[in-house]
Short mmCIF file of C-alpha atoms in Angstrom, two decimals:
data_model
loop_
_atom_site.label_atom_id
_atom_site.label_comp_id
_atom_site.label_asym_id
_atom_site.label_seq_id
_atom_site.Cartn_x
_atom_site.Cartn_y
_atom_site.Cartn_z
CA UNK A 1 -106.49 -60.86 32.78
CA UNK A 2 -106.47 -59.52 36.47
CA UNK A 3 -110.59 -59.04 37.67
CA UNK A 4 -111.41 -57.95 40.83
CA UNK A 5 -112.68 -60.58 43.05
CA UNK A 6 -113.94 -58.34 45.72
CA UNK A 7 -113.68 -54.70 47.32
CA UNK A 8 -114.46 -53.08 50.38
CA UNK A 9 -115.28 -49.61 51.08
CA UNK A 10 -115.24 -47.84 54.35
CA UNK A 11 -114.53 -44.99 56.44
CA UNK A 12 -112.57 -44.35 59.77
CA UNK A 13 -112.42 -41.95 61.67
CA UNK A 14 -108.88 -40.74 63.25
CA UNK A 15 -108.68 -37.89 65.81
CA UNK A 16 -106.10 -35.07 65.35
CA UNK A 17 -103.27 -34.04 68.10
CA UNK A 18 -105.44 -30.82 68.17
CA UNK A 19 -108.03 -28.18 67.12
CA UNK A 20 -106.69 -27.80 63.10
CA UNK A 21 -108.45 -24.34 62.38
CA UNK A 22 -108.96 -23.07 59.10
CA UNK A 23 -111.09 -20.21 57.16
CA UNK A 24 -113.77 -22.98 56.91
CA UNK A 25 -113.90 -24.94 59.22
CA UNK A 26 -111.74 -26.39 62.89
CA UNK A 27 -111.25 -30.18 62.75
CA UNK A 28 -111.18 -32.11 65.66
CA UNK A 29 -110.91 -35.73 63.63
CA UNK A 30 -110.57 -36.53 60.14
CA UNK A 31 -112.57 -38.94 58.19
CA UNK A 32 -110.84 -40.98 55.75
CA UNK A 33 -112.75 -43.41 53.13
CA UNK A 34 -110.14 -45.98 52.79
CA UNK A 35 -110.17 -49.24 50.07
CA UNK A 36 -109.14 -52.45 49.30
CA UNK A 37 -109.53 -54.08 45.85
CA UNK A 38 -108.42 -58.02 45.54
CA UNK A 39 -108.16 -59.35 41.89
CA UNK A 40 -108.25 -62.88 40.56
CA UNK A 41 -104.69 -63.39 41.02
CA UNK A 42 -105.26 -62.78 44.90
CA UNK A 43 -103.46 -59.62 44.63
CA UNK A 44 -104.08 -56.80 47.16
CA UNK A 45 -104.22 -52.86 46.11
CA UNK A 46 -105.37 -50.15 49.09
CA UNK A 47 -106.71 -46.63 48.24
CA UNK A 48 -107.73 -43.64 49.98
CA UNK A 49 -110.05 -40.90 49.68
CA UNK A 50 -110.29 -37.98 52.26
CA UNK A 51 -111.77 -34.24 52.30
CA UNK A 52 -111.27 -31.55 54.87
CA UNK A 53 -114.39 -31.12 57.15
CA UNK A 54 -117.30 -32.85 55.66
CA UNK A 55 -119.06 -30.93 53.06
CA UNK A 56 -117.12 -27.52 54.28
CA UNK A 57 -114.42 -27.04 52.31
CA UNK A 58 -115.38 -29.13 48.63
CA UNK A 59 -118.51 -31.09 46.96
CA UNK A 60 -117.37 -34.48 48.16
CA UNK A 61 -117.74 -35.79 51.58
CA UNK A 62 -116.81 -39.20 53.05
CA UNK A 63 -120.04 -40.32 53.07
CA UNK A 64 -120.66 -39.10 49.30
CA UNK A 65 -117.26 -40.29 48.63
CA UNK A 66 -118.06 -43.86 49.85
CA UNK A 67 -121.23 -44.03 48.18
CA UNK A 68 -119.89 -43.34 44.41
CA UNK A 69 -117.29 -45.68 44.96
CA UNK A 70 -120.14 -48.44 46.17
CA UNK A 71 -122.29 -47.75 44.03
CA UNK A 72 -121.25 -45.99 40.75
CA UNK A 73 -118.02 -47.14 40.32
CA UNK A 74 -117.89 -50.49 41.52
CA UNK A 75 -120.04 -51.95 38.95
CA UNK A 76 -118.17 -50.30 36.41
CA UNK A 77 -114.66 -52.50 37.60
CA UNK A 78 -116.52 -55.79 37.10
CA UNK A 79 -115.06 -57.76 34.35
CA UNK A 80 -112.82 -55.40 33.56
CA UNK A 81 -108.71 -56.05 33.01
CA UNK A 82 -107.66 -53.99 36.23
CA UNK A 83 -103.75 -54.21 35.04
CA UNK A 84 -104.90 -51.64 31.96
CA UNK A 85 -105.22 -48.45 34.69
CA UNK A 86 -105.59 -46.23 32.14
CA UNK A 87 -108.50 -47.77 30.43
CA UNK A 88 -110.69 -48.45 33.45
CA UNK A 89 -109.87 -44.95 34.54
CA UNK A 90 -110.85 -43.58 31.19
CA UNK A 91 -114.08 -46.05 31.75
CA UNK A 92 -114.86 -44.57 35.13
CA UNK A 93 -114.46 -41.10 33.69
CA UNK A 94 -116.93 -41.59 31.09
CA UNK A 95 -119.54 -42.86 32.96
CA UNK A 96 -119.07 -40.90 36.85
CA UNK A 97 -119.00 -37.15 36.43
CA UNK A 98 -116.73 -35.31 39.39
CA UNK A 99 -116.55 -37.34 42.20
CA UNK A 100 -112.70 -36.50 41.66
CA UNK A 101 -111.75 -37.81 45.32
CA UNK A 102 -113.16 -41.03 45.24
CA UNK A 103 -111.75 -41.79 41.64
CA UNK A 104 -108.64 -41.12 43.76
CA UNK A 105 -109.20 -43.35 45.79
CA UNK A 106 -109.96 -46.23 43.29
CA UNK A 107 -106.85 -44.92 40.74
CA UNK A 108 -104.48 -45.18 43.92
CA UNK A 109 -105.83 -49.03 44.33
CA UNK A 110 -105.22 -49.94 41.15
CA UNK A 111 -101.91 -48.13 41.22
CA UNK A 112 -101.27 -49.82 44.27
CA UNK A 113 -102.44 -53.41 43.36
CA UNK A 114 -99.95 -52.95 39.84
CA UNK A 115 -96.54 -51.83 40.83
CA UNK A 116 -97.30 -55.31 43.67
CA UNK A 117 -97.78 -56.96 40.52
CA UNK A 118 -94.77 -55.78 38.77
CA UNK A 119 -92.49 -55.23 41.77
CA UNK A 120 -91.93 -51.84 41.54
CA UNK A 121 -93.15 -48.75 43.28
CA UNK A 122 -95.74 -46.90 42.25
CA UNK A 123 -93.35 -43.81 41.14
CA UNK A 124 -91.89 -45.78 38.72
CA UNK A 125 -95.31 -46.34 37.12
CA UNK A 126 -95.51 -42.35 36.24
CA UNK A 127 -93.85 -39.86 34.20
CA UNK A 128 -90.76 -42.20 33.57
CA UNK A 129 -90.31 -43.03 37.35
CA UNK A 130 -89.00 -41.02 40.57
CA UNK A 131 -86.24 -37.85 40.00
CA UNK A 132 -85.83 -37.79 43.83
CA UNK A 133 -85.72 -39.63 46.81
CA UNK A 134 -87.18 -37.16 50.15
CA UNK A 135 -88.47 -33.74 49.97
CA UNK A 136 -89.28 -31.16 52.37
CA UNK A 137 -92.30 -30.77 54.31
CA UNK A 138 -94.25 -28.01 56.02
CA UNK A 139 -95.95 -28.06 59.25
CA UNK A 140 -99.61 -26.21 59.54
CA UNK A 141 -99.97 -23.59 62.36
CA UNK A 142 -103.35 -23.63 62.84
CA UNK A 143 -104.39 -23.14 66.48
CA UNK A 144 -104.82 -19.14 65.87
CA UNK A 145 -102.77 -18.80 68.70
CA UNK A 146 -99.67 -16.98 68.20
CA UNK A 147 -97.54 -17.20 71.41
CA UNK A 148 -98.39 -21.04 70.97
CA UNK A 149 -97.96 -21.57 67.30
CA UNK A 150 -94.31 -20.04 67.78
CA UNK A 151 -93.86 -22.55 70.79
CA UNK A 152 -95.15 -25.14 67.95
CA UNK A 153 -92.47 -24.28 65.63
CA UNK A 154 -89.58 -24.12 67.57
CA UNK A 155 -90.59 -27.31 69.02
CA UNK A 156 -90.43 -28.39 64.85
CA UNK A 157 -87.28 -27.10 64.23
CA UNK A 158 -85.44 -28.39 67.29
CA UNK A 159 -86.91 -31.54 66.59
CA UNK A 160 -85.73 -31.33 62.46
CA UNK A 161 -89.06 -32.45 61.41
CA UNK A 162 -89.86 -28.98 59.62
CA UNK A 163 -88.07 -25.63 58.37
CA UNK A 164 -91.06 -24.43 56.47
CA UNK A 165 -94.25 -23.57 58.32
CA UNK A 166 -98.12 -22.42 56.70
CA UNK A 167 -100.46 -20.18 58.28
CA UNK A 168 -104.14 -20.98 58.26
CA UNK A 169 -105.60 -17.44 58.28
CA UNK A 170 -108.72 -15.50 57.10
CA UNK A 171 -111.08 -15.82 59.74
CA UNK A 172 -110.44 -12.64 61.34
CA UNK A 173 -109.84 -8.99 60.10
CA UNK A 174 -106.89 -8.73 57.74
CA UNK A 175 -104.88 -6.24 60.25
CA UNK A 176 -105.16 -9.04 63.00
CA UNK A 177 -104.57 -11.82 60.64
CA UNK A 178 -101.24 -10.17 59.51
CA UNK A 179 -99.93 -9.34 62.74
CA UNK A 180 -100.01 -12.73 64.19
CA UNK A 181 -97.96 -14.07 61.20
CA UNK A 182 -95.65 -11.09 60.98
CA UNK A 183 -94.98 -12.15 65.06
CA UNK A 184 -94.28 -15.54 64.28
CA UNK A 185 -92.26 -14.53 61.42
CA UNK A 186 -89.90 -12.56 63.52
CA UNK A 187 -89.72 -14.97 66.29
CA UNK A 188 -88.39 -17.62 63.71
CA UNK A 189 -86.35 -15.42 61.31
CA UNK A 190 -84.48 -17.07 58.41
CA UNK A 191 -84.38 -20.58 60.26
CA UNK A 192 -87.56 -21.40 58.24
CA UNK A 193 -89.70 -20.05 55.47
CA UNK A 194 -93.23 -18.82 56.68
CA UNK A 195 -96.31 -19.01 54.24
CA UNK A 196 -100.08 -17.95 54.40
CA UNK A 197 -103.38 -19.94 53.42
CA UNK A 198 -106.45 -18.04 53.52
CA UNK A 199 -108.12 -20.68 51.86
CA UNK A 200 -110.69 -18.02 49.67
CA UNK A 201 -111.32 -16.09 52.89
CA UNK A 202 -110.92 -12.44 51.18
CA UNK A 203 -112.03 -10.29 48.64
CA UNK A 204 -109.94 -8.99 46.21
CA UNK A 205 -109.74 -5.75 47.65
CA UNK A 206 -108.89 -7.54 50.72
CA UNK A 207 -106.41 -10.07 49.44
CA UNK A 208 -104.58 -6.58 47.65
CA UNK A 209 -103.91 -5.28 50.78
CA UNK A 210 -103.02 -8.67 52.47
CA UNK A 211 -100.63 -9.51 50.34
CA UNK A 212 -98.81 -5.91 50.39
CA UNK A 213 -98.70 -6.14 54.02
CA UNK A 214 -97.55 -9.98 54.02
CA UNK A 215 -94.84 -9.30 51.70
CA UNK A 216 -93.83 -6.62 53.95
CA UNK A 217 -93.81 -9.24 56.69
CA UNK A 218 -91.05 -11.53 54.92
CA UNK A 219 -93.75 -14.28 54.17
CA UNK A 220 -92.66 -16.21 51.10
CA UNK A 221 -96.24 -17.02 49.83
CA UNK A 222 -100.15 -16.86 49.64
CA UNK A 223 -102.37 -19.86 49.03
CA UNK A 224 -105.66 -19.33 47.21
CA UNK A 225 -106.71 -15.68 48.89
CA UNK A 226 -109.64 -15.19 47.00
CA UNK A 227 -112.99 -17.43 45.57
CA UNK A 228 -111.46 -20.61 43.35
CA UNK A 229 -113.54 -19.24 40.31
CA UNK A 230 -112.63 -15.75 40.28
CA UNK A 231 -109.07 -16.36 37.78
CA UNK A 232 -109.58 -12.97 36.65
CA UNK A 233 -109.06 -11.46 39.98
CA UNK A 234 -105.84 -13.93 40.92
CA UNK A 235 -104.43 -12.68 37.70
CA UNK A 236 -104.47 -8.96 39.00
CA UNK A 237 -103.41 -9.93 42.20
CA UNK A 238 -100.73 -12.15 40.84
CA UNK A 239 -99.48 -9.31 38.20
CA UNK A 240 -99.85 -7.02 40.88
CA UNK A 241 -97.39 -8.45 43.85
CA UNK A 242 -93.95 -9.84 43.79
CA UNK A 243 -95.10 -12.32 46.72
CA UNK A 244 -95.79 -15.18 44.92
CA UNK A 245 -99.85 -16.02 44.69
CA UNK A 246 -100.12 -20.34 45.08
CA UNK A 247 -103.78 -21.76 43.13
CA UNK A 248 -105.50 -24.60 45.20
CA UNK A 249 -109.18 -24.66 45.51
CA UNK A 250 -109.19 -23.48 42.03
CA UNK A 251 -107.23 -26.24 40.61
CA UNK A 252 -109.25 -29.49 39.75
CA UNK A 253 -107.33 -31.11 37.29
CA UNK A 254 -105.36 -30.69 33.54
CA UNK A 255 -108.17 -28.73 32.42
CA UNK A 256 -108.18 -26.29 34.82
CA UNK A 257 -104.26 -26.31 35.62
CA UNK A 258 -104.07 -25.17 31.96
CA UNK A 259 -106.57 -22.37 32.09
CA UNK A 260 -105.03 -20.65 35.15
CA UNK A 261 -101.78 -20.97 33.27
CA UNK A 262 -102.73 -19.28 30.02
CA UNK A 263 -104.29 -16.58 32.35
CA UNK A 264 -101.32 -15.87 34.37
CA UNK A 265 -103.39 -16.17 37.41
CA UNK A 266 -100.88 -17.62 39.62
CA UNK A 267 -97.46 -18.19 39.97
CA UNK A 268 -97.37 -21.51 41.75
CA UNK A 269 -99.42 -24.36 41.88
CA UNK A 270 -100.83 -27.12 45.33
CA UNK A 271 -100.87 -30.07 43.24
CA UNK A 272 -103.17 -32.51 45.11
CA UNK A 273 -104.06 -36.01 44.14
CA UNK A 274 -107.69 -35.86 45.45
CA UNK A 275 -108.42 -32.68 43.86
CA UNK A 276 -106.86 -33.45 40.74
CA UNK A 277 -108.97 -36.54 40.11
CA UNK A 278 -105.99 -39.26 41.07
CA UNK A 279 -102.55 -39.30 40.81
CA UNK A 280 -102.29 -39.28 36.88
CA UNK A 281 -104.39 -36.38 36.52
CA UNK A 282 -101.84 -34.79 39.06
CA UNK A 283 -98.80 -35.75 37.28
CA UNK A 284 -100.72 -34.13 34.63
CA UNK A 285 -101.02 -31.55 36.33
CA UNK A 286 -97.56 -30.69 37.41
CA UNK A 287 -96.08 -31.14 33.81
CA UNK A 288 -98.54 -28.09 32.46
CA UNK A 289 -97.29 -26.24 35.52
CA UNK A 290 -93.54 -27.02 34.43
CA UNK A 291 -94.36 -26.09 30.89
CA UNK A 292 -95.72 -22.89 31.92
CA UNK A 293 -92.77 -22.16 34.56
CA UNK A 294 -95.13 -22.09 37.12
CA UNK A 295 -93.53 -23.11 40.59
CA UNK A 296 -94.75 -26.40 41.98
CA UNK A 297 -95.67 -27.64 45.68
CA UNK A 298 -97.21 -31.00 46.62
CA UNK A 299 -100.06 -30.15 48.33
CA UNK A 300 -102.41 -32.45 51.11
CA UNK A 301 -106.02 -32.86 51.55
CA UNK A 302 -104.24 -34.06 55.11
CA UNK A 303 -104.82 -37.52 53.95
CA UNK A 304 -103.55 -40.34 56.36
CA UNK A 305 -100.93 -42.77 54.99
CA UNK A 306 -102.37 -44.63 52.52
CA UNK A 307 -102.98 -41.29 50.61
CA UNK A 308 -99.88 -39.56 51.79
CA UNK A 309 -97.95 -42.62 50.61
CA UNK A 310 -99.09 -41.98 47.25
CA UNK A 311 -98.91 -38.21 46.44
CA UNK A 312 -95.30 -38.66 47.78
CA UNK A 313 -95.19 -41.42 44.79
CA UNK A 314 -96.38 -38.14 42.27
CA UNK A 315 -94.33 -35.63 43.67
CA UNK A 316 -91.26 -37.85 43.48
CA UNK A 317 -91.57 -37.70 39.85
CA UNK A 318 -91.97 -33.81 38.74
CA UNK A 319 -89.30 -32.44 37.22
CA UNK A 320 -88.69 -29.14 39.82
CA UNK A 321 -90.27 -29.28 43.43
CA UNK A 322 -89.00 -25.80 44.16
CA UNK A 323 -91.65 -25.10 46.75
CA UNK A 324 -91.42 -28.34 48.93
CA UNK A 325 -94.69 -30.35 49.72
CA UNK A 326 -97.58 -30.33 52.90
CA UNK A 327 -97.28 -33.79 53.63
CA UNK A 328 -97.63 -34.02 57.07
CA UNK A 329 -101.34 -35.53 57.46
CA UNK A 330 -100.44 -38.39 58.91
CA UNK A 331 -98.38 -36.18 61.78
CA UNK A 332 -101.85 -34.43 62.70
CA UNK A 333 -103.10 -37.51 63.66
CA UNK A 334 -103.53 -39.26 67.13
CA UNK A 335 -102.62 -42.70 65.64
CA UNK A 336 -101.84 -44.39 62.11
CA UNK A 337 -103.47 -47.66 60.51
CA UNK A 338 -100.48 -49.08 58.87
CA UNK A 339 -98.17 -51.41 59.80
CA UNK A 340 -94.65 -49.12 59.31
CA UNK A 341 -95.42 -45.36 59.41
CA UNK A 342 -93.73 -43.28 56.84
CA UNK A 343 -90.32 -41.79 57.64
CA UNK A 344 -90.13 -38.07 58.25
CA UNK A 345 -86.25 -36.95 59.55
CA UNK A 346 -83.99 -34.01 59.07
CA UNK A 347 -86.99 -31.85 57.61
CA UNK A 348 -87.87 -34.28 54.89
CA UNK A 349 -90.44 -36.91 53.96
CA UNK A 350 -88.70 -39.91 52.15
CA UNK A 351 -90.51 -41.50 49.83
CA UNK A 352 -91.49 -45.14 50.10
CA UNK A 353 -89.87 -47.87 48.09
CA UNK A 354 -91.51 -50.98 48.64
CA UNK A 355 -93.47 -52.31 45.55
CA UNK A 356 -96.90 -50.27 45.31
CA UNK A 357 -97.40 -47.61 47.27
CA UNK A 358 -95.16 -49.17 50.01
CA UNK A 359 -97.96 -49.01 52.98
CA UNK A 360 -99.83 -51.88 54.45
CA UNK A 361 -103.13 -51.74 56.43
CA UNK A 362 -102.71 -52.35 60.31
CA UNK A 363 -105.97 -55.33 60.58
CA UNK A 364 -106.24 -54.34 64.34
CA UNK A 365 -106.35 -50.83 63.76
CA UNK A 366 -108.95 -50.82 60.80
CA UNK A 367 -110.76 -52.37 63.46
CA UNK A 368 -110.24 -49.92 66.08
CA UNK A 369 -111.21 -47.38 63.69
CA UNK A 370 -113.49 -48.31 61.55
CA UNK A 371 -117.06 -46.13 61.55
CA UNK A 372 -119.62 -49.26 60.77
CA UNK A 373 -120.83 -51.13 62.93
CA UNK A 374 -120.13 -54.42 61.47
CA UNK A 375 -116.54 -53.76 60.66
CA UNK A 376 -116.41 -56.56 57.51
CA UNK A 377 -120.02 -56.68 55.82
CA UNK A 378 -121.20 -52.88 54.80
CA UNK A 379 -119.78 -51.38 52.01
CA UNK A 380 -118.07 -54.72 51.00
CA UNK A 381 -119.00 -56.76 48.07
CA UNK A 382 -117.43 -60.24 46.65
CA UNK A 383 -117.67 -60.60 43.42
CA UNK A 384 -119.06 -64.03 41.96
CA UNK A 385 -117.98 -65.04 38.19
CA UNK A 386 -116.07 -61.75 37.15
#
């Protein structure tokens, strides 16, 4: 029986390569709550649990997230078998209500700590293991600049790092917003595909007319136009367009996955670890969207590595990937706190396939990064007789 033996909690604090604007919010850093459970047996599993912009774009914010994991959830892994995922999941689930990002975080650990254990990768641990081996990924435009997001994404495509590009837009009018895309989407042509997030920035009336004029434009998609709760409206607009309408904010797990389905209120899905709860709740996720023959696209809370690593593990597995993934967070980041970076070449992400999730923590960069002051005692707890 494999009880943990001690955990640390804590966050650092990474700058990004530049201003990342969205509807919400412009980051200049992101904040990730990173993990590290040790069992009895000495083995090692990492986690990771990051949001967009503190409290601006969700309920959970690193700080919050930390402080569930410290102090609701930890108590609840004492004693327990931490080999049985499933089970101490469905114990953390009973007792800790949301908190969907930091359960993440703690499901990825434990994820992470058994395929080390078995010697296999974490993908092989889901849905009867990986279907592929490297997907596509976009690349975020986001500086709201359109002479230099097209400078951005030529630089992308000569480099081979990315042929599909999103569009963080809703801040300004509709007109505006839809000019600068339709500009970048005739300075790039059919060399890549060019898709919107508005990231609940319109009304419905708004989003109507959006999506006319961005279908118009030759832009292959619209994430999450309007308020996450109003499926009603998403089903008009979604009935309504032959642009495709992609659900994010609104999806926060099976339950939800299945009740935009049976109201038609999109046609493609962001399947995100964090927002799904962890990455069997995403798998979960994706095989309602299958069933349904609703598109799928792996999706990014731009987490670092550690939680970049792992959706890749979850999106490896679904059946049809037909819309590519977002997993670039680690790109939008000044520096990385593993030891080997992932691998992104000729516009794809390959997956990792070293036992676990297949990334290890840089020590010196943990340190570098790390937002407490005393860099090994706050937020970490050994555990005595478990």
């Amino acid at each position: 029986m494999a009880k943990l033996a001690h955990i640390d909690s804590f966050i650092v604090d990474l700058p990004t390569i530049r201003p990342h604007i969205l509807a919400m919010a412009t980051m200049h850093a992101q904040s990730m709550v990173l993990l590290r459970l040790t069992d009895s047996d000495g083995i090692e599993g990492i986690g990771e649990g990051t949001t967009i912009g503190g409290l601006s774009y969700g309920e959970e914010s690193p700080e919050g997230i930390k402080l569930a994991i410290d102090t609701y959830i930890t108590p609840l892994l004492q004693g327990q078998d931490l080999s049985r995922v499933g089970a101490v999941m469905a114990r953390i689930g009973k007792h800790v209500a949301g908190n969907h990002i930091a359960k993440c975080a703690v499901e990825t650990a434990l994820l992470d700590m058994q395929g080390k254990r078995l010697g296999v990768p974490v993908s092989e641990l889901i849905g009867g293991g990986r279907r592929r081996e490297a997907f596509p990924v976009a690349w975020t435009l986001a500086s709201g600049d359109t002479a230099r997001d097209i400078e951005e994404a030529e630089a992308m495509l000569e480099a081979r790092r990315h042929a599909i590009f999103k569009l963080k837009i809703g801040k300004r009018s509709v007109k505006a917003d839809v000019a600068h895309v339709a500009a970048i989407k005739r300075a790039l042509g059919d060399r890549a595909s060019v898709r919107v997030d508005v990231n609940q920035g319109w009304s419905e009336a708004q989003a109507d007319r959006g999506m006319a004029l961005l279908q118009d434009a030759g832009v292959d998609l619209v994430e999450q136009p309007i308020a996450k709760l109003n499926v009603a409206a998403m089903a008009r607009l979604s009935a309504k367009h032959v642009i495709p309408l992609m659900a994010d904010e609104a999806l926060h797990g099976p339950l939800e996955a299945f009740d935009i389905a049976a109201r038609a209120g999109a046609r493609i899905y962001a399947v995100k670890i964090a927002q799904s709860g962890g990455l069997l709740p995403a798998h979960a996720v994706g095989m309602i969207a299958d069933a349904a023959g609703i598109g799928l696209y792996g999706g990014t809370m731009l987490e670092g590595t550690v939680g970049t690593a792992a959706s890749a593990h979850v999106f490896a597995t679904f059946p049809d990937l037909e819309w590519g993934t977002e997993l670039f967070g680690p790109l939008l980041l000044t520096d990385d706190i593993v030891t080997r970076p992932l691998i992104y070449a000729d516009f794809q992400l390959q997956v990792p396939t070293a036992p676990g999730i297949g990334v290890a923590f840089d020590e010196d960069k943990l340190a570098a990064f790390r937002r407490d002051a005393t860099k090994t005692q706050h937020g970490s707890a050994a555990l005595q007789g478990a």
